[in-house]
């Protein structure tokens, strides 16, 4: 078993504070345990490239001793793997560059990778950038060399109409095009994802944690979350937003509500249950 050390409740339950990172209240380690006895065998220090490690996912193939962890603050996907001597090592597999921005709390904005998953056939990896607002698809047939296969924008702080701009390489202010779905402007950023078992439909919600939602996307608390469907090209790669699927949690009888995790009955791509 490999676990991450993303943060202390005393820190993240109060909202994100960069000082808490300096104070050591957020992690940068992976812990390797023997299973089922639970003995700690090894600790991997991800260093400054692996701040705030969240979900860990192994490849579904039980013969493969490799997987990934999403490191939110540094916005890296780090691959961990067993070496020839039986120990574990790691390397940065995918990096999302922080964007120079205007009208935000910091001069640069990380993507903030908050969730990712691997398709059941181990061909594709998907992850979200909660702050930037995009969902990405990578071909991982070679797990050590992911290749970008699809990308779509479904919200974020940098969409057109926002007060926040990113600065292009030539110094211009710019924003991303985000489609309206069934007449609804997309709010918040993509956060939790779940993939259909055939790999053709990726579902996404947009609430991370209520105090973080309040801090970065206050509209979510007034208007509620939503769920979208992303159509996946499983042959050539590629993502597109389904124009006819929009579940509005702002209209719940006890709402507005904040939508987070999604599960399929009997097992799904993130719970790793084989039916």
XYZ file of N, CA and C in Angstrom, residues 88-199:
336
model
N 11.407 1.259 -3.812
C 10.552 2.107 -4.641
C 11.232 3.429 -4.934
N 10.990 3.926 -6.132
C 11.550 5.207 -6.536
C 10.451 6.045 -7.182
N 10.795 7.252 -7.613
C 9.790 8.144 -8.200
C 10.435 9.103 -9.187
N 9.604 9.663 -10.059
C 10.049 10.669 -11.017
C 8.848 11.510 -11.429
N 9.074 12.758 -11.799
C 7.998 13.610 -12.300
C 7.651 13.158 -13.713
N 6.377 12.793 -13.912
C 5.939 12.311 -15.220
C 5.283 13.415 -16.052
N 4.516 14.298 -15.401
C 3.814 15.388 -16.082
C 3.905 16.626 -15.205
N 4.206 17.768 -15.808
C 4.242 19.037 -15.089
C 3.291 20.031 -15.741
N 2.509 20.718 -14.929
C 1.646 21.797 -15.402
C 2.281 23.106 -14.961
N 2.643 23.918 -15.919
C 3.339 25.160 -15.620
C 2.395 26.170 -14.966
N 2.861 26.803 -13.888
C 2.100 27.902 -13.288
C 2.031 29.061 -14.275
N 0.898 29.761 -14.292
C 0.689 30.861 -15.222
C 0.876 32.195 -14.514
N 1.547 33.110 -15.196
C 1.615 34.478 -14.681
C 0.234 35.107 -14.851
N -0.255 35.733 -13.783
C -1.631 36.224 -13.794
C -1.715 37.661 -13.292
N -2.868 38.263 -13.566
C -3.173 39.626 -13.118
C -4.500 39.592 -12.364
N -4.593 40.393 -11.292
C -5.815 40.529 -10.478
C -6.100 39.290 -9.645
N -5.039 38.622 -9.175
C -5.215 37.460 -8.305
C -4.387 37.650 -7.048
N -4.499 36.737 -6.096
C -3.828 36.875 -4.807
C -2.313 36.674 -4.897
N -1.854 35.996 -5.956
C -0.436 35.753 -6.181
C -0.081 36.133 -7.615
N 1.187 36.430 -7.891
C 1.569 36.771 -9.269
C 1.541 35.580 -10.223
N 1.571 34.365 -9.682
C 1.484 33.160 -10.501
C 0.413 32.237 -9.939
N -0.269 31.535 -10.829
C -1.353 30.631 -10.430
C -1.005 29.200 -10.828
N -0.941 28.284 -9.841
C -0.736 26.880 -10.188
C -2.012 26.286 -10.769
N -1.877 25.203 -11.506
C -3.065 24.529 -12.017
C -3.919 23.957 -10.897
N -3.266 23.438 -9.858
C -3.863 22.764 -8.711
C -4.547 21.464 -9.150
N -3.729 20.436 -9.334
C -4.233 19.107 -9.682
C -4.875 18.495 -8.440
N -6.201 18.399 -8.435
C -6.909 17.912 -7.252
C -7.469 16.502 -7.412
N -7.543 15.988 -8.635
C -8.012 14.615 -8.820
C -7.493 14.094 -10.143
N -7.288 12.774 -10.209
C -6.940 12.119 -11.472
C -7.392 10.676 -11.391
N -7.469 10.046 -12.533
C -7.801 8.625 -12.583
C -7.178 7.993 -13.816
N -7.198 6.674 -13.824
C -6.643 5.888 -14.928
C -7.745 5.003 -15.485
N -7.873 4.957 -16.800
C -8.891 4.119 -17.423
C -8.630 2.651 -17.110
N -9.683 1.840 -17.136
C -9.546 0.440 -16.734
C -8.578 -0.345 -17.604
N -8.389 0.086 -18.857
C -7.444 -0.623 -19.737
C -6.024 -0.076 -19.610
N -5.819 0.889 -18.704
C -4.499 1.481 -18.452
C -3.922 2.214 -19.656
N -4.775 2.616 -20.591
C -4.278 3.357 -21.760
C -4.218 4.851 -21.511
N -5.184 5.363 -20.748
C -5.281 6.812 -20.580
C -5.320 7.214 -19.108
N -4.721 8.358 -18.836
C -4.793 9.000 -17.528
C -5.472 10.351 -17.714
N -6.361 10.693 -16.787
C -7.097 11.954 -16.837
C -6.850 12.727 -15.539
N -6.660 14.050 -15.640
C -6.589 14.850 -14.422
C -7.179 16.230 -14.648
N -7.458 16.903 -13.520
C -8.073 18.226 -13.565
C -7.121 19.266 -12.979
N -7.226 20.483 -13.494
C -6.585 21.654 -12.903
C -7.703 22.540 -12.348
N -7.909 22.479 -11.037
C -9.070 23.123 -10.422
C -9.057 24.639 -10.570
N -7.879 25.240 -10.528
C -7.798 26.695 -10.649
C -7.748 27.146 -12.102
N -6.914 26.510 -12.919
C -6.845 26.892 -14.333
C -8.161 26.603 -15.059
N -8.796 25.449 -14.736
C -10.101 25.143 -15.305
C -10.129 24.118 -16.413
N -9.039 23.392 -16.647
C -9.022 22.414 -17.741
C -8.959 20.988 -17.221
N -9.422 20.069 -18.081
C -9.306 18.623 -17.882
C -8.373 18.102 -18.966
N -7.468 17.235 -18.598
C -6.503 16.715 -19.566
C -6.572 15.190 -19.659
N -6.264 14.715 -20.850
C -6.179 13.280 -21.133
C -4.772 12.979 -21.651
N -4.101 11.985 -21.048
C -2.769 11.579 -21.484
C -2.762 10.101 -21.841
N -2.087 9.768 -22.918
C -1.832 8.375 -23.257
C -0.663 7.893 -22.399
N -0.878 6.808 -21.642
C 0.174 6.287 -20.757
C 0.506 4.838 -21.104
N 0.391 4.489 -22.381
C 0.796 3.138 -22.778
C 2.261 2.900 -22.431
N 3.079 3.943 -22.477
C 4.399 3.928 -21.842
C 4.258 4.759 -20.574
N 4.134 4.122 -19.391
C 3.843 4.868 -18.161
C 4.880 5.931 -17.814
N 6.101 5.757 -18.299
C 7.162 6.711 -17.982
C 7.164 7.918 -18.912
N 6.376 7.838 -19.994
C 6.374 8.933 -20.978
C 4.945 9.272 -21.404
N 4.153 9.890 -20.518
C 2.785 10.272 -20.895
C 2.778 11.266 -22.048
N 1.768 11.115 -22.917
C 1.635 11.995 -24.092
C 0.257 12.644 -24.049
N 0.208 13.968 -24.102
C -1.064 14.679 -24.076
C -1.906 14.279 -25.283
N -3.154 13.827 -25.018
C -4.031 13.353 -26.084
C -5.300 14.185 -26.207
N -5.686 14.899 -25.146
C -6.907 15.700 -25.187
C -6.927 16.710 -24.065
N -7.648 17.806 -24.279
C -7.755 18.867 -23.272
C -9.026 19.654 -23.527
N -9.739 20.012 -22.457
C -10.976 20.772 -22.599
C -11.116 21.690 -21.393
N -11.715 22.874 -21.619
C -11.868 23.876 -20.564
C -13.317 23.891 -20.101
N -13.518 23.758 -18.776
C -14.876 23.647 -18.240
C -15.074 24.532 -17.007
N -14.429 25.670 -16.977
C -14.560 26.577 -15.850
C -13.215 27.169 -15.506
N -12.982 27.421 -14.214
C -11.711 27.958 -13.765
C -11.742 29.457 -13.551
N -10.676 29.948 -12.950
C -10.568 31.368 -12.634
C -10.157 32.209 -13.828
N -9.789 31.565 -14.934
C -9.239 32.289 -16.079
C -10.158 32.256 -17.291
N -11.436 31.897 -17.081
C -12.353 31.871 -18.218
C -12.793 33.281 -18.586
N -13.206 33.452 -19.822
C -13.641 34.762 -20.296
C -14.812 35.265 -19.459
N -14.734 36.538 -19.084
C -15.729 37.124 -18.204
C -15.256 37.227 -16.770
N -14.126 36.558 -16.441
C -13.555 36.627 -15.107
C -12.769 37.928 -14.944
N -12.499 38.306 -13.696
C -11.661 39.466 -13.417
C -10.168 39.128 -13.511
N -9.862 37.838 -13.580
C -8.474 37.393 -13.569
C -8.020 37.065 -14.996
N -6.801 37.493 -15.340
C -6.220 37.242 -16.653
C -4.887 36.526 -16.483
N -4.525 35.713 -17.475
C -3.162 35.201 -17.499
C -2.371 35.965 -18.548
N -1.066 36.026 -18.352
C -0.190 36.810 -19.220
C 0.521 35.859 -20.188
N 0.347 36.102 -21.473
C 0.968 35.265 -22.500
C 2.465 35.563 -22.598
N 3.180 34.752 -23.369
C 4.624 34.925 -23.519
C 4.993 36.263 -24.130
N 4.079 36.821 -24.941
C 4.360 38.129 -25.543
C 3.812 39.289 -24.707
N 3.419 38.977 -23.447
C 3.027 40.020 -22.521
C 1.581 40.465 -22.586
N 0.741 39.780 -23.354
C -0.655 40.181 -23.487
C -1.528 39.502 -22.438
N -2.632 40.160 -22.076
C -3.607 39.579 -21.169
C -4.562 38.685 -21.949
N -4.854 37.503 -21.409
C -5.718 36.568 -22.126
C -6.561 35.764 -21.141
N -7.613 35.140 -21.679
C -8.485 34.257 -20.913
C -8.896 33.091 -21.806
N -9.441 32.034 -21.190
C -9.802 30.838 -21.926
C -11.286 30.829 -22.275
N -11.587 30.288 -23.442
C -12.977 30.099 -23.861
C -13.573 28.904 -23.130
N -14.692 29.113 -22.462
C -15.398 28.047 -21.756
C -16.836 28.031 -22.256
N -17.320 26.900 -22.758
C -18.673 26.877 -23.336
C -19.757 26.966 -22.263
N -20.867 27.592 -22.596
C -22.063 27.505 -21.760
C -22.770 26.199 -22.105
N -23.291 25.513 -21.098
C -23.963 24.233 -21.305
C -25.442 24.397 -20.971
N -26.286 24.140 -21.959
C -27.739 24.289 -21.809
C -28.082 25.663 -21.233
N -27.364 26.679 -21.711
C -27.605 28.048 -21.298
C -26.981 28.438 -19.977
N -26.185 27.554 -19.382
C -25.594 27.819 -18.070
C -24.106 28.149 -18.190
N -23.710 29.284 -17.628
C -22.293 29.606 -17.520
C -21.669 28.659 -16.493
N -20.558 28.048 -16.844
C -19.924 27.082 -15.950
C -19.204 27.813 -14.821
N -19.445 27.370 -13.603
C -18.895 28.015 -12.424
C -17.909 27.080 -11.730
N -17.070 27.656 -10.910
C -16.071 26.846 -10.238
C -15.059 26.279 -11.227
N -14.331 25.275 -10.788
C -13.369 24.598 -11.652
C -13.552 23.101 -11.548
N -13.080 22.338 -12.538
C -13.233 20.878 -12.484
C -12.471 20.310 -11.287
N -13.138 19.416 -10.551
C -12.523 18.944 -9.311
C -12.502 17.420 -9.233
N -13.621 16.755 -8.975
C -13.626 15.295 -8.936
C -14.088 14.748 -10.280
N -13.490 13.647 -10.691
C -13.849 13.025 -11.965
C -14.101 11.535 -11.760
N -14.930 10.977 -12.644
C -15.197 9.542 -12.666
C -15.420 9.128 -14.108
N -14.876 7.986 -14.478
C -14.914 7.513 -15.858
C -15.815 6.297 -15.975
N -16.620 6.266 -17.026
C -17.441 5.081 -17.271
C -16.537 3.884 -17.527
N -17.053 2.687 -17.279
C -16.217 1.495 -17.383
C -15.715 1.251 -18.795
N -16.468 1.718 -19.810
C -15.993 1.565 -21.190
C -15.052 2.686 -21.605
N -14.828 3.641 -20.708
C -13.869 4.709 -20.962
C -14.353 5.823 -21.858
